[in-house]
Short mmCIF file of C-alpha atoms in Angstrom, two decimals:
data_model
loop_
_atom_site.label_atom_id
_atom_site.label_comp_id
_atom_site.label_asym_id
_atom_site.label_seq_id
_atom_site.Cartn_x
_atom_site.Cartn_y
_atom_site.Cartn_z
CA UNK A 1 14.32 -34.82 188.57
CA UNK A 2 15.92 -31.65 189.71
CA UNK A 3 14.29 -28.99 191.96
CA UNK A 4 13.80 -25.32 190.61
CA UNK A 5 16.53 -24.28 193.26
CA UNK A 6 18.72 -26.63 192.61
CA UNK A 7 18.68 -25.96 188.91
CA UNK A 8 19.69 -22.29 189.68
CA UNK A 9 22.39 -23.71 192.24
CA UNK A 10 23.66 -25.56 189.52
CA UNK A 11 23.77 -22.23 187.01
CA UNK A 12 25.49 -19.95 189.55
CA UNK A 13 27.89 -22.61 190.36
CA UNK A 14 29.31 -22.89 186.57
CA UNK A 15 28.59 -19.01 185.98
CA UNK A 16 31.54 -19.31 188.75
CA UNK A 17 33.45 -21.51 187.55
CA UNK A 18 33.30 -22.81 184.16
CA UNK A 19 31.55 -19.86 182.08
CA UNK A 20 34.31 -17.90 180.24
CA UNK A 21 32.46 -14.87 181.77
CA UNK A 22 33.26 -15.41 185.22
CA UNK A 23 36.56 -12.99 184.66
CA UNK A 24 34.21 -10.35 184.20
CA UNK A 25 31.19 -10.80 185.93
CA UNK A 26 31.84 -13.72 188.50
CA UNK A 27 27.91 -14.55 189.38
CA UNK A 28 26.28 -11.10 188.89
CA UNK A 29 23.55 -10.84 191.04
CA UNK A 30 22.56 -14.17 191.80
CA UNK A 31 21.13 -13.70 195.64
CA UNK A 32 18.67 -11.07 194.47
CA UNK A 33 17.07 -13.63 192.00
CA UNK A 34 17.89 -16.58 193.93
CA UNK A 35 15.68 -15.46 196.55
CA UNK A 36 12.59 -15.55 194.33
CA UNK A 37 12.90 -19.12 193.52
CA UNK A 38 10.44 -21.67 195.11
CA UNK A 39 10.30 -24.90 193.95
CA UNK A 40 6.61 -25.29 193.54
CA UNK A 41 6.36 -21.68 191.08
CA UNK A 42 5.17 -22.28 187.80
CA UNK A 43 7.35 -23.35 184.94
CA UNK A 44 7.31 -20.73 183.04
CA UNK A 45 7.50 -18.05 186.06
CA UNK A 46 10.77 -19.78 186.64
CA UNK A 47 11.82 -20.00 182.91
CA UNK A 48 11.44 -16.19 182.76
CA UNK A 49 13.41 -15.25 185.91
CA UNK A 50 16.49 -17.43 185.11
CA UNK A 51 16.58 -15.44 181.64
CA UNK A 52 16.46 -12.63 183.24
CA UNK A 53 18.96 -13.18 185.62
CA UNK A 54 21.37 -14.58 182.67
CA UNK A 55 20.22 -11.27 180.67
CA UNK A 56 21.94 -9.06 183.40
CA UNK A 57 25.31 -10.25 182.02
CA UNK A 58 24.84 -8.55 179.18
CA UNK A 59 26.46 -11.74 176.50
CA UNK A 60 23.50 -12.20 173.84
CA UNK A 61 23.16 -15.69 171.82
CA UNK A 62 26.30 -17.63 173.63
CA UNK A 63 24.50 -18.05 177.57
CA UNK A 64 20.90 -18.44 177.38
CA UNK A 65 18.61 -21.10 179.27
CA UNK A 66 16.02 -22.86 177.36
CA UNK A 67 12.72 -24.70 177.93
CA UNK A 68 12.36 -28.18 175.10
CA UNK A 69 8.44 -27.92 176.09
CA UNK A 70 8.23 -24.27 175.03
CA UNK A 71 8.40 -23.93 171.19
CA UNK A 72 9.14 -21.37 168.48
CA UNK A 73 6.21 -18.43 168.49
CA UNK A 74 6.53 -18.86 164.41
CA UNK A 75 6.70 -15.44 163.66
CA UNK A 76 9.61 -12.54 163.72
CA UNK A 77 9.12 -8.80 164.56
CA UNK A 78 11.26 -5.32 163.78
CA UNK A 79 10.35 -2.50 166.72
CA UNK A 80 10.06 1.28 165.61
CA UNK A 81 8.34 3.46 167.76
CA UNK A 82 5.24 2.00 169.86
CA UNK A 83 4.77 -0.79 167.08
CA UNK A 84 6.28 -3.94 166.35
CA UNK A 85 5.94 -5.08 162.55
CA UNK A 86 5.50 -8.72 161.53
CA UNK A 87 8.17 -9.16 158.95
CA UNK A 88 8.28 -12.79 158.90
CA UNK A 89 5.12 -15.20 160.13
CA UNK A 90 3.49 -19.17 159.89
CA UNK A 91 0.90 -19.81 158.21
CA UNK A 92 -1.10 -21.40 161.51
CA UNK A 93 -0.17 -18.02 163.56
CA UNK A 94 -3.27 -15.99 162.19
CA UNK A 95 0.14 -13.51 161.28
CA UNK A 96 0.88 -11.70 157.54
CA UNK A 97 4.13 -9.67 157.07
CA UNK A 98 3.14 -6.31 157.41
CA UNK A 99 0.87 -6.54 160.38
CA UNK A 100 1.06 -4.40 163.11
CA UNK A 101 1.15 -5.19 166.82
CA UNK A 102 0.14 -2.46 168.71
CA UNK A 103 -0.24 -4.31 172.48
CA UNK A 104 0.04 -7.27 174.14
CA UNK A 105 -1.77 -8.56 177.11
CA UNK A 106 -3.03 -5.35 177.10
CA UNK A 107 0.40 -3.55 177.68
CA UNK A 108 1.48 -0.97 174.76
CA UNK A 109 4.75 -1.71 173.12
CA UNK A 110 7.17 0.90 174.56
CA UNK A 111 4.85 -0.35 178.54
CA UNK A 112 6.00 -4.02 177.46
CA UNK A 113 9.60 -2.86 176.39
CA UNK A 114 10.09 -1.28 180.11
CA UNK A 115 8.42 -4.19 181.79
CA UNK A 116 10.96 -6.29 180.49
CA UNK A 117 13.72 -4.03 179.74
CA UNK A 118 16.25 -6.36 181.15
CA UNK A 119 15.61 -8.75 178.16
CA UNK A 120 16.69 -6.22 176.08
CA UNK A 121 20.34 -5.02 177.00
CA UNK A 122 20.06 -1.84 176.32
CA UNK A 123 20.11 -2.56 172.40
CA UNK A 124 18.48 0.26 170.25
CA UNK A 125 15.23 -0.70 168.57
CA UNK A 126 16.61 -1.71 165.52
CA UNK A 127 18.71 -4.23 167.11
CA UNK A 128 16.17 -5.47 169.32
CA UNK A 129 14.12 -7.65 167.04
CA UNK A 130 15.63 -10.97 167.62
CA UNK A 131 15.29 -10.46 171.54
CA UNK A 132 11.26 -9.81 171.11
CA UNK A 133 10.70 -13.03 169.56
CA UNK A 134 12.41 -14.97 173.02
CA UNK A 135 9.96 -11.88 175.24
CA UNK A 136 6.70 -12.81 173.50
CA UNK A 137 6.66 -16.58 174.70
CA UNK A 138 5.62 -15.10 178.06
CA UNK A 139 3.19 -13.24 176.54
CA UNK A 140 -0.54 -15.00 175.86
CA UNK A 141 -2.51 -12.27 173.32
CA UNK A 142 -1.58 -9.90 170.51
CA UNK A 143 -3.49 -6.79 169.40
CA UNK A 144 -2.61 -6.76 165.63
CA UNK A 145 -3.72 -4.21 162.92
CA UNK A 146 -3.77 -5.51 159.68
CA UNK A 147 -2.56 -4.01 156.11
CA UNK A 148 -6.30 -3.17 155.66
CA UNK A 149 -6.64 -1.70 158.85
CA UNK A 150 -8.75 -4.63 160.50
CA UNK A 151 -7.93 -5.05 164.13
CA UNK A 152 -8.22 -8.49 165.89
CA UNK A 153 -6.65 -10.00 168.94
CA UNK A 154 -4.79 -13.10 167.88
CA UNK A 155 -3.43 -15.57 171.10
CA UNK A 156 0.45 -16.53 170.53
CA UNK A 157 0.80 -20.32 169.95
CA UNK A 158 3.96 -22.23 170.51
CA UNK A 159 4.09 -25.29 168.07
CA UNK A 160 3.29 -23.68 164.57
CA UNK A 161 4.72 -25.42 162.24
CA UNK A 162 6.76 -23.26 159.15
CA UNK A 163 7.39 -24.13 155.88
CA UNK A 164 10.47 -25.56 155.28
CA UNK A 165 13.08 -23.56 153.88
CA UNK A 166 16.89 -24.14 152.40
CA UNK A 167 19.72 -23.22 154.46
CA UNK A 168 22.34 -22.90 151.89
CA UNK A 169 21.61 -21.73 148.15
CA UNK A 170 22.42 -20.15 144.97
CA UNK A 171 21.47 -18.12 141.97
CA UNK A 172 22.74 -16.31 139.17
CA UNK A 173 22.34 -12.84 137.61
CA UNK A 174 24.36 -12.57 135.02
CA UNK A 175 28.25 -11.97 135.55
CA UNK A 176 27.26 -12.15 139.44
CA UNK A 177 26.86 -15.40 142.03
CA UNK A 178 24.13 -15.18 145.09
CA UNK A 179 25.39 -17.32 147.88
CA UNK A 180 22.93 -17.10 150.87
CA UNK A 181 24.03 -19.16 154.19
CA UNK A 182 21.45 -19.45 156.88
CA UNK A 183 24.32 -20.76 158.84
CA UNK A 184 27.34 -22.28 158.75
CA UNK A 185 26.26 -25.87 160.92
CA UNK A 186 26.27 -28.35 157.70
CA UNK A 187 29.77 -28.17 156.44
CA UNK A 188 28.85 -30.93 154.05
CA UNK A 189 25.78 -29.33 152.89
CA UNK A 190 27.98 -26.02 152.39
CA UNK A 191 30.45 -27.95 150.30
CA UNK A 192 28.34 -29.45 148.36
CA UNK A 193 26.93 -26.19 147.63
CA UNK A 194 30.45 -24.59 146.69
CA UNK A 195 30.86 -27.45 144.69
CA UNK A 196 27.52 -27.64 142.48
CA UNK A 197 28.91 -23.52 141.59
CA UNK A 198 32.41 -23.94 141.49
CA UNK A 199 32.36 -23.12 137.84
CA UNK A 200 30.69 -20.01 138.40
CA UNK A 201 32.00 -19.19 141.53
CA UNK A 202 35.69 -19.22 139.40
CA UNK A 203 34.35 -16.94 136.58
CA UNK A 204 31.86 -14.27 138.05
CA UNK A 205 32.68 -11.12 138.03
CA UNK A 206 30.77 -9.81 141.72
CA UNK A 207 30.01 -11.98 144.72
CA UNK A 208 27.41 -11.72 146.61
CA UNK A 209 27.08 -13.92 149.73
CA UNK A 210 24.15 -13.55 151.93
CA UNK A 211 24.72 -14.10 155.67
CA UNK A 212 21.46 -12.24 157.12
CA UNK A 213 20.12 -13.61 160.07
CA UNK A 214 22.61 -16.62 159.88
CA UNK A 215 22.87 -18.59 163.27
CA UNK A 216 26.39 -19.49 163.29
CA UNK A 217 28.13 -23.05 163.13
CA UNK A 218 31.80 -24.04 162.58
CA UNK A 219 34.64 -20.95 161.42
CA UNK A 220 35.82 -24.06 159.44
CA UNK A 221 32.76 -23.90 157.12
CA UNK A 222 33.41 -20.54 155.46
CA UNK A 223 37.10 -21.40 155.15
CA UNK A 224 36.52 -22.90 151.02
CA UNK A 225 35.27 -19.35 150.70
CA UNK A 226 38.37 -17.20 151.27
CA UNK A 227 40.66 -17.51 148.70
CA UNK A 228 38.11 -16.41 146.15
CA UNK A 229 37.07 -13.18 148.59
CA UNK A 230 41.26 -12.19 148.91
CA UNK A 231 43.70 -10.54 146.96
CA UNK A 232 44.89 -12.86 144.05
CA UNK A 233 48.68 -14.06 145.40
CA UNK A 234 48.42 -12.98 148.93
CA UNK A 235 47.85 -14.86 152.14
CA UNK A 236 44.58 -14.47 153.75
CA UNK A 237 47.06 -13.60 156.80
CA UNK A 238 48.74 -10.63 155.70
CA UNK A 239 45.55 -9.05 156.07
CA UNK A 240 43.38 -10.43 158.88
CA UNK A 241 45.44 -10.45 161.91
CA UNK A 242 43.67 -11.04 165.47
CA UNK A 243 45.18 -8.14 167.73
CA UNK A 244 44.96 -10.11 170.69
CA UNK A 245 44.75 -13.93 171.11
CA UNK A 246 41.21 -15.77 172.54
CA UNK A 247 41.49 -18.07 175.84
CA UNK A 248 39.68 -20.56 176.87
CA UNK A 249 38.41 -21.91 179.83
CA UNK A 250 40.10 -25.40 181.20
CA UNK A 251 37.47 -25.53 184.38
CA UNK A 252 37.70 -29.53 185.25
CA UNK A 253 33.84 -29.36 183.66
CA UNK A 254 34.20 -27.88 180.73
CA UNK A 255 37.36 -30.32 179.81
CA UNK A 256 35.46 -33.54 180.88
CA UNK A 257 32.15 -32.19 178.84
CA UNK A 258 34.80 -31.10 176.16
CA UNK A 259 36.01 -34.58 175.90
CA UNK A 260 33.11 -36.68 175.98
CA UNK A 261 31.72 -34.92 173.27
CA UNK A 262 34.92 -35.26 171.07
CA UNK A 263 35.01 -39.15 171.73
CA UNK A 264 31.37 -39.07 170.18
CA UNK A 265 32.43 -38.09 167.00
CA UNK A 266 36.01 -40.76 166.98
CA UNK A 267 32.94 -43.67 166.52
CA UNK A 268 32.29 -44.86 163.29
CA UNK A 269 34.14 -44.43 159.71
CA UNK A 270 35.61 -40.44 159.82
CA UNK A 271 38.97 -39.87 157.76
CA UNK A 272 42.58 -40.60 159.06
CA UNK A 273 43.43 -36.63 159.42
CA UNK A 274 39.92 -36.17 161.30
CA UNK A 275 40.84 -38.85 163.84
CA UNK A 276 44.34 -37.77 164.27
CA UNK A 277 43.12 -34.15 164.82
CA UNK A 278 40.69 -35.44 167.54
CA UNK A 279 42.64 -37.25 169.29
CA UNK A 280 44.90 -34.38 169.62
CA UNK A 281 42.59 -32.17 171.02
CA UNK A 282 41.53 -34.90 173.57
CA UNK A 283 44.71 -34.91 174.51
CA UNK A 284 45.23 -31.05 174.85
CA UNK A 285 41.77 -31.24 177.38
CA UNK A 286 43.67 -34.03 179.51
CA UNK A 287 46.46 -32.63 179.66
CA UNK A 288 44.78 -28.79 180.53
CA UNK A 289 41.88 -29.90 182.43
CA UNK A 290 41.53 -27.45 185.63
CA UNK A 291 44.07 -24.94 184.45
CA UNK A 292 41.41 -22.63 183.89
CA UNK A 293 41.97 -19.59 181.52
CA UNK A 294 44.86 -20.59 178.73
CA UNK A 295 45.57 -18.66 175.61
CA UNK A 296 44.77 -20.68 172.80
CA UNK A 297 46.97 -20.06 169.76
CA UNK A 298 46.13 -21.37 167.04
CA UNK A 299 46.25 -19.59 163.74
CA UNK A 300 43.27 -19.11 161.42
CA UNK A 301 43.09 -19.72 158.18
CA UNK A 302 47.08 -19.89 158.29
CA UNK A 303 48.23 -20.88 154.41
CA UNK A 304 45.34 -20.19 152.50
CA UNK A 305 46.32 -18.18 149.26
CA UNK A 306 44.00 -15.63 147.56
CA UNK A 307 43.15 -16.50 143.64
CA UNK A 308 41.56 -15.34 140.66
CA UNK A 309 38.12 -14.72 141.03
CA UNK A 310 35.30 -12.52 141.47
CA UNK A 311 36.99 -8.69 141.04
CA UNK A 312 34.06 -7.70 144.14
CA UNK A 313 32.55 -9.45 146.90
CA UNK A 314 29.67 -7.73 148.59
CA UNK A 315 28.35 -9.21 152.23
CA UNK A 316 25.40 -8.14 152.75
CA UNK A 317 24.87 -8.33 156.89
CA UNK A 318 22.18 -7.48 159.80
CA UNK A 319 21.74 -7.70 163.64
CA UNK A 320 20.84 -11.11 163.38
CA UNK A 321 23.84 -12.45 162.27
CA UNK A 322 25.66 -13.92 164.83
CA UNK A 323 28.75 -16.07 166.44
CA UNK A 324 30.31 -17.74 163.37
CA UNK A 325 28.33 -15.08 160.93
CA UNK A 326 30.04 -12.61 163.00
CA UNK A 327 33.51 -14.13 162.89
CA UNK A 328 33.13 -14.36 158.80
CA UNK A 329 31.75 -10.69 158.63
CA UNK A 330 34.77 -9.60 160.53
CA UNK A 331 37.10 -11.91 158.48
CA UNK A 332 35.81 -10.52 155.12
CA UNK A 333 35.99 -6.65 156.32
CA UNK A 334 39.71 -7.07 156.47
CA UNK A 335 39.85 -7.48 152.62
CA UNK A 336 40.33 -4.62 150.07
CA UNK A 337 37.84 -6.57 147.69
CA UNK A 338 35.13 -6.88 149.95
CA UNK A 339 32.24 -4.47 151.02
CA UNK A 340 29.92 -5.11 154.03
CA UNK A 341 26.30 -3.74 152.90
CA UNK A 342 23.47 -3.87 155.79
CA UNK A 343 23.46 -3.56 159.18
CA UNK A 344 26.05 -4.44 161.83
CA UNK A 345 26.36 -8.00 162.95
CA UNK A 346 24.94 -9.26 166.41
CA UNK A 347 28.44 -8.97 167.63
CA UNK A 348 28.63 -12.03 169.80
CA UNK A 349 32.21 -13.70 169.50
CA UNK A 350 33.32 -12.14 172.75
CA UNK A 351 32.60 -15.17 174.47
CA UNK A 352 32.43 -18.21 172.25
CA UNK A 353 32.69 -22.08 172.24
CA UNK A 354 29.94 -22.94 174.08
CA UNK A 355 29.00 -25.81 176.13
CA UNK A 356 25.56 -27.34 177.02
CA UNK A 357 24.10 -28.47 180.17
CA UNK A 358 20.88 -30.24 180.36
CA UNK A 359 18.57 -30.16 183.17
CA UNK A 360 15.85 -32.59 182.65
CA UNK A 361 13.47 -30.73 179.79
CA UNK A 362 15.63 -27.33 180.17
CA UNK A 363 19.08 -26.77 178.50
CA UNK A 364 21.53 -24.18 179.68
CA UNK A 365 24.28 -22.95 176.82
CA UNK A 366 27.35 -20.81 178.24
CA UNK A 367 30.44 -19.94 176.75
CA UNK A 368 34.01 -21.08 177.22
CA UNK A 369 36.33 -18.75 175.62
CA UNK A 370 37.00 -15.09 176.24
CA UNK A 371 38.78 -13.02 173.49
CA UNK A 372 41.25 -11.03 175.25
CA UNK A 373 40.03 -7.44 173.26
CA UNK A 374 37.78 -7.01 175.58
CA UNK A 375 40.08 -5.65 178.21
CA UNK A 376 40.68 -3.05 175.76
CA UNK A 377 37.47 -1.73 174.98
CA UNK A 378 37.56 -3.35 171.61
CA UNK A 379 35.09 -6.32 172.27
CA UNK A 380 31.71 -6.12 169.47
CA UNK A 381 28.97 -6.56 172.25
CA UNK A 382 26.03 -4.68 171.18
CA UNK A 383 27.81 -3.02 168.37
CA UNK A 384 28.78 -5.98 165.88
CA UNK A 385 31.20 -5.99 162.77
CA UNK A 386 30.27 -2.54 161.41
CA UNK A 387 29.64 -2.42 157.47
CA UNK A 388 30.83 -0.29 154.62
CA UNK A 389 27.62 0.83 153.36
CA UNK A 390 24.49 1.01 155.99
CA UNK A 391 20.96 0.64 154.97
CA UNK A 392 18.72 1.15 158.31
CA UNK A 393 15.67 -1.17 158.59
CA UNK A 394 12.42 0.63 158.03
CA UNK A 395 8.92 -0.76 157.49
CA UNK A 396 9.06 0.24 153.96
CA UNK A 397 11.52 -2.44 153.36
CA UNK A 398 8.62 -5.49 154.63
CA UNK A 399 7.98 -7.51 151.11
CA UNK A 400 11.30 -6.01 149.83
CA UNK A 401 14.75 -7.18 149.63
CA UNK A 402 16.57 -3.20 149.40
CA UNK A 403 20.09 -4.24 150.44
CA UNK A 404 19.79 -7.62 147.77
CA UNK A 405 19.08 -4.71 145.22
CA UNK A 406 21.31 -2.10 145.98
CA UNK A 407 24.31 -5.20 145.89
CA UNK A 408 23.02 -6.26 142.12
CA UNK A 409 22.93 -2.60 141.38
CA UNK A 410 26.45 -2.37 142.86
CA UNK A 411 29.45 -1.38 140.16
#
């Protein structure tokens, strides 16, 4: 079993070397934090102060370090002003949607906020409720007022258990299709999905496709989607063009972890094309490995052809969707048929394509590409894929679905 220390000699070593944000950032501050490592400090003391050392970087969702022994808190919060509202909770977290936290461990919510306002990136509040949940695990008690004004401590637990929900679905009002995607991980669930509403899909009249809060996945999963969401006739091309290309990382690591991984997937019964392809891009790791940063250009959703379909698509986004949410937010935008309803997007695509490192019962995820905007001020860090038609979050909207509405309403 690894040491504490050597865990964190490990991280700055591929924050050096192998994480696509070494260009930019090469180890940050690493002495300052490795000096407060002992290896006898409590798990979670050490937990906290690698996260916050990875947090001075600044890249959200693609380089985080994770404990398997600390679970989901079961419960999601929106910040405005000194209170944090429950918008989301489990059943076995003592939690209802509406309740307000007011403290915790004592500390008011904006005392909190600047205790740990390295967590938070300098995000406004209304971007900063996906970053709370990962702060409160540190945290032991919650001062909560409830919708009838009842005030009770209530101690954060870290196994509830949530009911099970569906990551892909749809409905249908009328002459218009509800897609929601949760993510886009499953690209067989996701077909079958397109599949089971093909018919409808071909015939409605407005889209709406749901991508709130989705966690990301494969680019290749939303690509069945774009010919109905693109000018009938037209390549998908002639209207979303990159303006600069994305490289990737070729540290001797990241090749090697690169490959293994790809060999997992050549076991077993996969198509002929699917084999070919993999083999290809084992191949392009041999042949790359320690070159370090190389342009990669390949061409998106090259030769897919608009058709007949829906005569509006509406996307209806937040600041939870992230990596390949954000790459299909921005891919939509670029389409005169499409409107982006909601909030921005997480904006995390400029570093992507992440690798994973385990360390015994902790897991490190960094990225391994670096889209070259960045050098122009053009990256989406802490911005996102703006939208067409914003609807800021308010507590008003707990129990509601307001941008769902205003897309049904849309003509």
């Amino acid at each position: 079993m690894m040491t504490n220390k050597e865990i964190f000699k490990e991280i700055v070593e591929i924050m050096r070397e192998d994480s696509a944000t070494c260009k930019d950032y090469g180890t940050g501050n690493s002495q300052e934090y490795e000096s407060q490592i002992s290896d006898d400090m409590d798990r979670k003391d050490f937990l906290h102060l690698v996260q916050e050392y990875l947090a001075t970087f600044g890249v959200e969702g693609h380089l985080l370090f994770t404990d398997f022994s600390l679970e989901k808190i079961g419960f999601s919060v929106m910040r405005q002003d000194d209170v944090l509202y429950v918008i989301k909770a489990n059943k076995d977290t003592g939690l209802v949607s509406e309740d307000k936290i007011v403290a915790i461990d004592g500390f008011s919510i904006k005392e909190l906020f600047q205790r740990e306002k390295t967590f938070f990136m300098g995000e406004t509040a209304e971007r900063e409720g996906k970053i709370w949940s990962a702060v409160l695990k540190f945290y032991n008690v919650l001062t909560v007022i409830h919708p009838d004004d009842s005030k009770e401590d209530i101690s954060i637990i870290h196994n509830t258990k949530g009911r099970e929900t569906e990551c892909y679905s749809f409905e249908e009002y009328d002459d218009t299709l509800y897609l929601r995607f949760a993510d886009f991980a499953d690209l067989d669930a996701i077909n079958q999905l397109l599949s089971k509403c093909k018919c409808i899909l071909e015939k409605c009249k407005k889209l709406i496709v749901d991508v709130r809060g989705n966690g990301g996945g494969a680019d290749s999963a939303f690509v069945p989607l774009l010919e109905y969401c693109f000018p009938e006739g037209e390549f998908v091309t002639d209207y979303y063009k990159p303006e600069y290309p994305i490289e990737i990382n070729y540290s001797v690591r990241n090749c090697k972890d690169r490959i293994e991984n790809l060999k997992k997937y050549l076991v077993g019964d996969i198509p002929e094309e699917m084999t070919a392809m993999l083999n290809t891009m084992i191949a392009n790791n041999t042949e790359n490995m320690g070159k370090g940063f190389l342009d990669d250009d390949d061409e998106f959703a090259s030769g897919i052809i608009g058709k007949k379909g829906p005569e509006k698509v509406l996307i209806i986004t937040d600041e939870s969707c992230g990596s390949s949410g954000d790459a299909f937010a921005e891919v939509m935008s670029c389409s005169p048929k499409v409107t982006l309803v909601g909030r921005p997007t997480m904006g995390i695509t400029d570093f992507s394509n992440c690798n994973v490192v385990s360390f015994d019962n902790f897991r490190f995820v960094y990225p391994t590409s670096r889209d070259k905007r960045i050098d122009y001020g053009k990256g989406l860090a802490h911005k996102g894929v703006p939208v067409d038609y914003y609807i800021p979050w308010s507590p008003e909207h707990i129990g509601k679905d307001v941008e769902l509405d205003y897309c049904l309403n849309y003509r």
